GROMACS .gro file of C-alpha atoms in nm:
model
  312
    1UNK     CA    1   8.783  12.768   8.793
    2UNK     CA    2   8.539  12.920   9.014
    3UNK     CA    3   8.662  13.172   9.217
    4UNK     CA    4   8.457  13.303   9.537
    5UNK     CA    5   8.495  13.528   9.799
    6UNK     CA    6   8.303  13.541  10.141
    7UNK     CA    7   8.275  13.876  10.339
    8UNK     CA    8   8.161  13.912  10.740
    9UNK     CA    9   8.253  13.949  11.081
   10UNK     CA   10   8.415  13.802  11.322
   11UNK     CA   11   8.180  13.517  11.458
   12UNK     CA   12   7.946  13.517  11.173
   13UNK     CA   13   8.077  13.193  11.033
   14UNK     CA   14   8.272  13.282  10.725
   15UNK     CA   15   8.561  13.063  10.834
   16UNK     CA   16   8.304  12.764  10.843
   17UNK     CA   17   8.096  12.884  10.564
   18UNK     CA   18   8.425  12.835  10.302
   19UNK     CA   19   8.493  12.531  10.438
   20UNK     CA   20   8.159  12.425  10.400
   21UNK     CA   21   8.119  12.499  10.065
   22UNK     CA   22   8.462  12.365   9.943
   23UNK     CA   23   8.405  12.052  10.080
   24UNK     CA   24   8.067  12.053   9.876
   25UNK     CA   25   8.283  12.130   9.590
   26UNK     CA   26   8.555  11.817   9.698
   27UNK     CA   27   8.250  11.567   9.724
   28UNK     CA   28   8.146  11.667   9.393
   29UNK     CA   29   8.494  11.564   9.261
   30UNK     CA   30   8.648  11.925   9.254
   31UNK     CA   31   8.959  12.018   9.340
   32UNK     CA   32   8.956  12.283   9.629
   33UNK     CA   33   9.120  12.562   9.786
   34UNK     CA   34   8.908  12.732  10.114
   35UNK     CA   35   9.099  12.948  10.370
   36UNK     CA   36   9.028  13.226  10.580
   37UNK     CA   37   9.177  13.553  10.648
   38UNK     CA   38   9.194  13.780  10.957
   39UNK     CA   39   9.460  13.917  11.198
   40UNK     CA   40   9.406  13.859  11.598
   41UNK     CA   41   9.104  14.123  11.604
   42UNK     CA   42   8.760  13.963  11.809
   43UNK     CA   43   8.423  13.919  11.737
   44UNK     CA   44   8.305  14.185  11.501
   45UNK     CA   45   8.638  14.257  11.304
   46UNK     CA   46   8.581  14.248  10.910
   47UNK     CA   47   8.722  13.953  10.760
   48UNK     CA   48   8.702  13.722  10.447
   49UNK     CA   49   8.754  13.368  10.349
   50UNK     CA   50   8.792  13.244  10.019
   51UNK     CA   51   8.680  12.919   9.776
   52UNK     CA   52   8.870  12.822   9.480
   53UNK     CA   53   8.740  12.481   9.282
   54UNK     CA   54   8.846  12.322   8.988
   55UNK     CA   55   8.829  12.006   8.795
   56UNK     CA   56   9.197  12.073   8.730
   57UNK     CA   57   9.514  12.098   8.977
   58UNK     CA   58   9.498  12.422   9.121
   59UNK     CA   59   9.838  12.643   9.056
   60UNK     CA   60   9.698  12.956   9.213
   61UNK     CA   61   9.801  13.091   9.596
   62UNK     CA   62   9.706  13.397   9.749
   63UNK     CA   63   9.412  13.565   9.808
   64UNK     CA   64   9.150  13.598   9.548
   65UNK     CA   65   9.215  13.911   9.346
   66UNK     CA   66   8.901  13.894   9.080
   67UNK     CA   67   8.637  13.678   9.199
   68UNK     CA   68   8.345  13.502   9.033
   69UNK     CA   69   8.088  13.540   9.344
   70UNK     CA   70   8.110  13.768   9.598
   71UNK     CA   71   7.918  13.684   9.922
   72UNK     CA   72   7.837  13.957  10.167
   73UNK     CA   73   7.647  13.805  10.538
   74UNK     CA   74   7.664  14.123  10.646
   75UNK     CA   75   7.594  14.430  10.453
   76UNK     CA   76   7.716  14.689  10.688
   77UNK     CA   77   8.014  14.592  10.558
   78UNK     CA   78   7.971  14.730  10.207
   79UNK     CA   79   8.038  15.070  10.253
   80UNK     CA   80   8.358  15.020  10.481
   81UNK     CA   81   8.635  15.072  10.302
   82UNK     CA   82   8.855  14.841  10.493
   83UNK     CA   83   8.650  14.511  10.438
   84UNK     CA   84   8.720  14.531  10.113
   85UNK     CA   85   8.374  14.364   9.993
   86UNK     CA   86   8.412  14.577   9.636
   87UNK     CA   87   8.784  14.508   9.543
   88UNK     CA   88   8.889  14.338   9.239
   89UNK     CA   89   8.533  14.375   9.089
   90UNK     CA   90   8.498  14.246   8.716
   91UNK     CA   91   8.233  14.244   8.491
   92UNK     CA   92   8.087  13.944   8.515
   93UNK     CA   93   8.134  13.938   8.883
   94UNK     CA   94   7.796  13.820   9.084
   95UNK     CA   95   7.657  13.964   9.401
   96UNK     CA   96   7.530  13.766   9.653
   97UNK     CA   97   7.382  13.965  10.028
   98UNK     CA   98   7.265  13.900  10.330
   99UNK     CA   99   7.017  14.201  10.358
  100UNK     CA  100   6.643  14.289  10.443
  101UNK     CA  101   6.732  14.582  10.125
  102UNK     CA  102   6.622  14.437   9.817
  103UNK     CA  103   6.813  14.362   9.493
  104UNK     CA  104   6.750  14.737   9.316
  105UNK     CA  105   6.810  14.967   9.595
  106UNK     CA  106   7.181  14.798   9.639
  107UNK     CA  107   7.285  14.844   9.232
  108UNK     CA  108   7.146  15.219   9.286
  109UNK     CA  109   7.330  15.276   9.614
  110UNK     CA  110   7.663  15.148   9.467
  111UNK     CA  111   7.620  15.198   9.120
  112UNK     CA  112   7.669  14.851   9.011
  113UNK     CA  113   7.561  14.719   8.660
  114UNK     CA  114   7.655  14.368   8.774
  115UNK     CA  115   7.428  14.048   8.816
  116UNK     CA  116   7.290  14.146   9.210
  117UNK     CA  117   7.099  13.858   9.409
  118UNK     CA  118   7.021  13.902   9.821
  119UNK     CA  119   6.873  13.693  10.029
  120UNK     CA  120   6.628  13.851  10.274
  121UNK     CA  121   6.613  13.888  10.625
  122UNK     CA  122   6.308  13.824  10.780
  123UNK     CA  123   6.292  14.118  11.023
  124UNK     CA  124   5.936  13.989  11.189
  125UNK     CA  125   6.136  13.618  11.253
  126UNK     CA  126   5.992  13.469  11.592
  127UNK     CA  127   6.391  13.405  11.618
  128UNK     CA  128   6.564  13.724  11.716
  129UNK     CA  129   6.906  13.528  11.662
  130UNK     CA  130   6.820  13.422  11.314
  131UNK     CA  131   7.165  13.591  11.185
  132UNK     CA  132   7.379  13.359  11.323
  133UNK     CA  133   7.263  13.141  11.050
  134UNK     CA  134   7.368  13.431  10.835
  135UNK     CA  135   7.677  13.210  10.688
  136UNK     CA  136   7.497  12.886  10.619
  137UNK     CA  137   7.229  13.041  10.455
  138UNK     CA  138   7.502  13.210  10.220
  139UNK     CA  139   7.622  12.849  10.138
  140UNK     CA  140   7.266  12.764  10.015
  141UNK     CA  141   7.247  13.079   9.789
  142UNK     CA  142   7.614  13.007   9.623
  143UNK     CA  143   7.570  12.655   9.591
  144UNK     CA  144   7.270  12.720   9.383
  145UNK     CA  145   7.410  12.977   9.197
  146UNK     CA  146   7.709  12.764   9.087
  147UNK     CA  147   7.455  12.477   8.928
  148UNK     CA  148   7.703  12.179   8.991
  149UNK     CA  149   7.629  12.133   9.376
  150UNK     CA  150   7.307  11.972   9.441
  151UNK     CA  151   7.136  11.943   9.834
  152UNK     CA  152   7.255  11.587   9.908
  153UNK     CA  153   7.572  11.681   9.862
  154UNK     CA  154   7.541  12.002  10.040
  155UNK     CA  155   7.379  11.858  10.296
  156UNK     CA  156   7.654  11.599  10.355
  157UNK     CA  157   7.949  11.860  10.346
  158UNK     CA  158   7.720  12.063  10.686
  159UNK     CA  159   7.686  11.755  10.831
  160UNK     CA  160   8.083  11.635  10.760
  161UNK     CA  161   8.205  11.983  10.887
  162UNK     CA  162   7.980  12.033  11.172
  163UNK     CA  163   7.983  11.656  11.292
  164UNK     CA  164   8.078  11.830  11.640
  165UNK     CA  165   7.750  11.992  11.703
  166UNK     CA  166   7.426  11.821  11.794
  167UNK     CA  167   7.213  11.673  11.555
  168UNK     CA  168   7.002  11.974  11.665
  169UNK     CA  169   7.224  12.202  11.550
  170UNK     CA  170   7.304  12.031  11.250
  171UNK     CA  171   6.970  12.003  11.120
  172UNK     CA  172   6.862  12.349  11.171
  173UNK     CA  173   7.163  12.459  10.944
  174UNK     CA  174   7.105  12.219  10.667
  175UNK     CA  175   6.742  12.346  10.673
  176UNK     CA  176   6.893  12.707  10.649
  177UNK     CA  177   7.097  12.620  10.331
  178UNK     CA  178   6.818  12.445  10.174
  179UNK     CA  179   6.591  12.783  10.264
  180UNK     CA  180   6.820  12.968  10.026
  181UNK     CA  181   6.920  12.710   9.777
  182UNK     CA  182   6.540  12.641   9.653
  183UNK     CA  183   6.501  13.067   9.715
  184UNK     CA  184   6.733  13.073   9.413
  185UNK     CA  185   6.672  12.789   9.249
  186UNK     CA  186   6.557  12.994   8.900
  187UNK     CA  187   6.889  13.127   8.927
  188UNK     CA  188   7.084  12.802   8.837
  189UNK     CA  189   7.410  12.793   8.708
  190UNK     CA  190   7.450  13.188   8.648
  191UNK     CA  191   7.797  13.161   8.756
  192UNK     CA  192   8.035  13.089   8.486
  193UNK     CA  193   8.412  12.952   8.575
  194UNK     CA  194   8.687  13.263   8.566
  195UNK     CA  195   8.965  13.151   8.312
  196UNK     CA  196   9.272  13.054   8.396
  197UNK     CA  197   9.522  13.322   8.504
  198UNK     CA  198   9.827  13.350   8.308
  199UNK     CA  199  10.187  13.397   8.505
  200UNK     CA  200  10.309  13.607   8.172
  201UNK     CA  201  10.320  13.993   8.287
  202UNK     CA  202  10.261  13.860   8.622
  203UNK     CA  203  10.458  14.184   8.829
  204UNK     CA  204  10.675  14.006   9.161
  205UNK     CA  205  10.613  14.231   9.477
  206UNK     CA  206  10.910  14.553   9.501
  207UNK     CA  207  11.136  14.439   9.762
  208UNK     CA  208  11.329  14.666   9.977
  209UNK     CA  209  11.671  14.683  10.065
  210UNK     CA  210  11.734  14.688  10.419
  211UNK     CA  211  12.097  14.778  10.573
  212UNK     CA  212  12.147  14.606  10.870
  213UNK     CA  213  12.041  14.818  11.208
  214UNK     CA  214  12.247  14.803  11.499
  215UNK     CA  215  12.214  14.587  11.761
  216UNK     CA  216  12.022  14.810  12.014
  217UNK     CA  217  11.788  14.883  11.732
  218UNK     CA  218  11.722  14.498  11.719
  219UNK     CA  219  11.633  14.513  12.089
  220UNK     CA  220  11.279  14.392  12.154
  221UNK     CA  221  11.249  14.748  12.259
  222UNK     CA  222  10.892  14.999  12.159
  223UNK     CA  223  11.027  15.299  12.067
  224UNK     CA  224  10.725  15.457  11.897
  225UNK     CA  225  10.466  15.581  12.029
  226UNK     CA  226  10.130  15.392  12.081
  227UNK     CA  227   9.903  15.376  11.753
  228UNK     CA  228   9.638  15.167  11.860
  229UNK     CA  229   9.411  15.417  12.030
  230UNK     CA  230   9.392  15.537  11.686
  231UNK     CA  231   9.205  15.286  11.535
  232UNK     CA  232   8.867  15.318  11.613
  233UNK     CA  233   8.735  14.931  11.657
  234UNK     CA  234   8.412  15.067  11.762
  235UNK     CA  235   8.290  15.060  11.343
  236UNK     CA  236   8.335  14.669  11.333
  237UNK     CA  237   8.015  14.683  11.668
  238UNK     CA  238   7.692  14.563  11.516
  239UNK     CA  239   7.556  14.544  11.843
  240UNK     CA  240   7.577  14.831  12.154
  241UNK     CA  241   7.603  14.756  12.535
  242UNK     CA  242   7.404  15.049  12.727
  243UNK     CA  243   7.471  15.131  13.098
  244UNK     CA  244   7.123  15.193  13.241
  245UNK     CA  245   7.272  15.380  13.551
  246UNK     CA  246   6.964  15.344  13.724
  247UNK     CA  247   7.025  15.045  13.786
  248UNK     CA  248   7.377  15.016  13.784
  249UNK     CA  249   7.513  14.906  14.143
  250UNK     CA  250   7.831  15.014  14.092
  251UNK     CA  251   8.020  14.709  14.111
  252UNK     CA  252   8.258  14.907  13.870
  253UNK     CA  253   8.543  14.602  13.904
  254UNK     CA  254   8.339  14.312  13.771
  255UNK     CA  255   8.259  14.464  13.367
  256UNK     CA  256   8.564  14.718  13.360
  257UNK     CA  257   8.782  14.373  13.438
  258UNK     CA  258   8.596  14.144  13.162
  259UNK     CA  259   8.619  14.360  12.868
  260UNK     CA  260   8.857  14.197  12.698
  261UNK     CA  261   8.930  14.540  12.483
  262UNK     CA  262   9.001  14.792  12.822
  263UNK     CA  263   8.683  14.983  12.667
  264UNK     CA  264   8.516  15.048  12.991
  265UNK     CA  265   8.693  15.301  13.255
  266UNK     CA  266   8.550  15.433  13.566
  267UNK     CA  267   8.501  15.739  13.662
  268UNK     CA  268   8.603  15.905  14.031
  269UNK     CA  269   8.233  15.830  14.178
  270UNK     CA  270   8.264  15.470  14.099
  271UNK     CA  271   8.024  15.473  13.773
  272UNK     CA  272   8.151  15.273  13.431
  273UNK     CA  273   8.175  15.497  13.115
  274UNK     CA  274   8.195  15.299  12.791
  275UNK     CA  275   8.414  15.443  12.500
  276UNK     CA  276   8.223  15.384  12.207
  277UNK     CA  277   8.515  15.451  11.974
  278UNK     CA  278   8.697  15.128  12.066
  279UNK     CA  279   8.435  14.912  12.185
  280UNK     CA  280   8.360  14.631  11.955
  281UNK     CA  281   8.008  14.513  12.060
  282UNK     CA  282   8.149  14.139  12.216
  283UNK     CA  283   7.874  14.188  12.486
  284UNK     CA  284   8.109  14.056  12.804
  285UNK     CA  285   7.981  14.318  12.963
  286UNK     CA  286   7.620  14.311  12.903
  287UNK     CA  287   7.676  13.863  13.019
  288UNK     CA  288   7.892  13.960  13.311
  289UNK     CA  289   7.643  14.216  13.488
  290UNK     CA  290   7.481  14.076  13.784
  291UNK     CA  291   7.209  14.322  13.813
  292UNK     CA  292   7.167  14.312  13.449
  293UNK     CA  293   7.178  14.741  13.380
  294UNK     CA  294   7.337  14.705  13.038
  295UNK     CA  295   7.112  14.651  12.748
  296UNK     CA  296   7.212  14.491  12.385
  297UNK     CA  297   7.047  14.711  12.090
  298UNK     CA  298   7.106  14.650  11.744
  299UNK     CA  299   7.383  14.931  11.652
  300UNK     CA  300   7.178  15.029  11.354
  301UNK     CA  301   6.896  15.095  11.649
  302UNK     CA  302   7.132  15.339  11.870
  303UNK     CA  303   7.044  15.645  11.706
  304UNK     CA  304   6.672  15.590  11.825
  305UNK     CA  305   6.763  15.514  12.201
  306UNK     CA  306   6.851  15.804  12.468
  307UNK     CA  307   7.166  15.732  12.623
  308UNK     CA  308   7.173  15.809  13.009
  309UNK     CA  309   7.426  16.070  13.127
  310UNK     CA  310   7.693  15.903  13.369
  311UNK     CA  311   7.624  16.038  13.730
  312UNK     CA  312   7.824  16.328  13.887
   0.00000   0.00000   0.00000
């Protein structure tokens, strides 16, 4: 069974990236498992989707523990611990990134003896937005590296699962996956199928017993303090609205209202103040701005840009 796991973020395409590739795997008479995983966060959250394929019935549930192929589209993700990207790691388990850092750099940075492949981003692209093809381009590179999908059938599977988009659309993605499938193509088949998982030894999840609470307990009541201010949201941002206050017009109601995460407050003068700890880089703000005095910057790029102080 071949067992693969696809990391990103929010709005990178993961969710459409498994499905993509399992129904590449169906059309080539597999059986298939693809589902996503991820909680209510927004654009930018980590989150994962997964491909089992089989010529067999498939028994397993759950997500995948050990996989065969691991498929990063974003590699800021690799060193947060909370995505997950290096759980369940096996020996024979492959490597496939999304990244402008090449193959070498990546075993030495994590240590990793495993097989390592990444496709490269081509920083000098006349496209600025050539990510968003970040997931698509992942489908090429696994396909390839599996040896049993070939590019008509990959290319039907895009254009089954995005049959809602304009031919336009369509066509640019297939020509995407096809980038990366012939990128690997001396790479055939390196994958090999994961065995079959035996249920002997298989340890059930430790249950706990719960008395009863009292009724007023049961009350759709919040007792606890508030927890969420605690997580700081701002690490899943790969990109950074900036307030250039000379030019902000102080319309402090119209980006303070569409942040959909309550990461903009204003201060007593009328000027917005963006807390970076929360904010999650969905750029409302920076589409909502009539006079257009917040910038987009790469969040890898912030360090190198002078923030303006908020007026007094």
């Amino acid at each position: 069974m071949y067992r693969i796991r696809f990391h990103g973020r929010g709005g990178q395409g993961m969710k459409t990236a498994s499905r993509i590739l399992g129904r590449a795997f169906f059309l080539a008479g597999y059986e298939v498992q693809d589902a996503p995983r991820y909680g209510a966060e927004r654009r930018g959250a980590p989150i994962f989707a997964y491909v089992r394929a089989a010529k067999s019935p498939i028994n397993e549930r759950g997500i995948i523990q050990h996989p065969d192929l691991v498929v990063v589209a974003d590699d800021s993700l690799i060193g947060l611990p909370a995505a997950g990207v290096l759980s369940g790691l096996t020996d024979r388990t492959i490597f496939l990134f999304y990244s402008d850092t090449d193959e070498k750099s990546w075993q030495h940075r994590l240590n990793l003896k495993n097989t390592l492949f990444t496709i490269p981003v081509d920083t000098q692209a006349v496209d600025p937005l050539q990510r968003r093809y970040a997931g698509v381009s992942c489908v090429g590179g696994a396909a390839r590296l599996t040896g049993v999908l070939d590019q008509a059938t990959l290319k039907k599977a895009i254009e089954e699962e995005m049959a809602d988009r304009s031919p336009h659309t369509v066509s640019t993605n297939i020509d995407h996956a096809n980038a990366t499938f012939s990128l690997l193509a001396q790479h055939d088949t390196i994958i090999e199928e994961g065995a079959a998982i035996s249920a002997v030894g298989y340890e059930p999840p430790k249950w706990l017993e719960l008395a009863p609470d009292p009724a007023a307990i049961c009350a759709p009541a919040i007792y606890g303090g508030g927890t969420s201010s605690k997580v700081q949201t701002g690490l899943w941002r790969t990109m950074r609205p900036v307030i250039q206050y000379d030019k902000c017009r102080q319309c402090w109601w119209i980006c303070s209202t569409f942040c959909p995460d309550s990461a903009i407050s204003v201060t007593e003068n009328r000027y917005t103040r963006i807390d970076y700890d929360h904010c999650k880089g969905c750029m409302v703000c920076v589409m909502q701005c009539p006079s257009h005095a917040i910038l987009a910057i790469a969040e890898k790029d912030a360090d190198k840009v002078t923030l303006q102080e908020v007026p007094s």
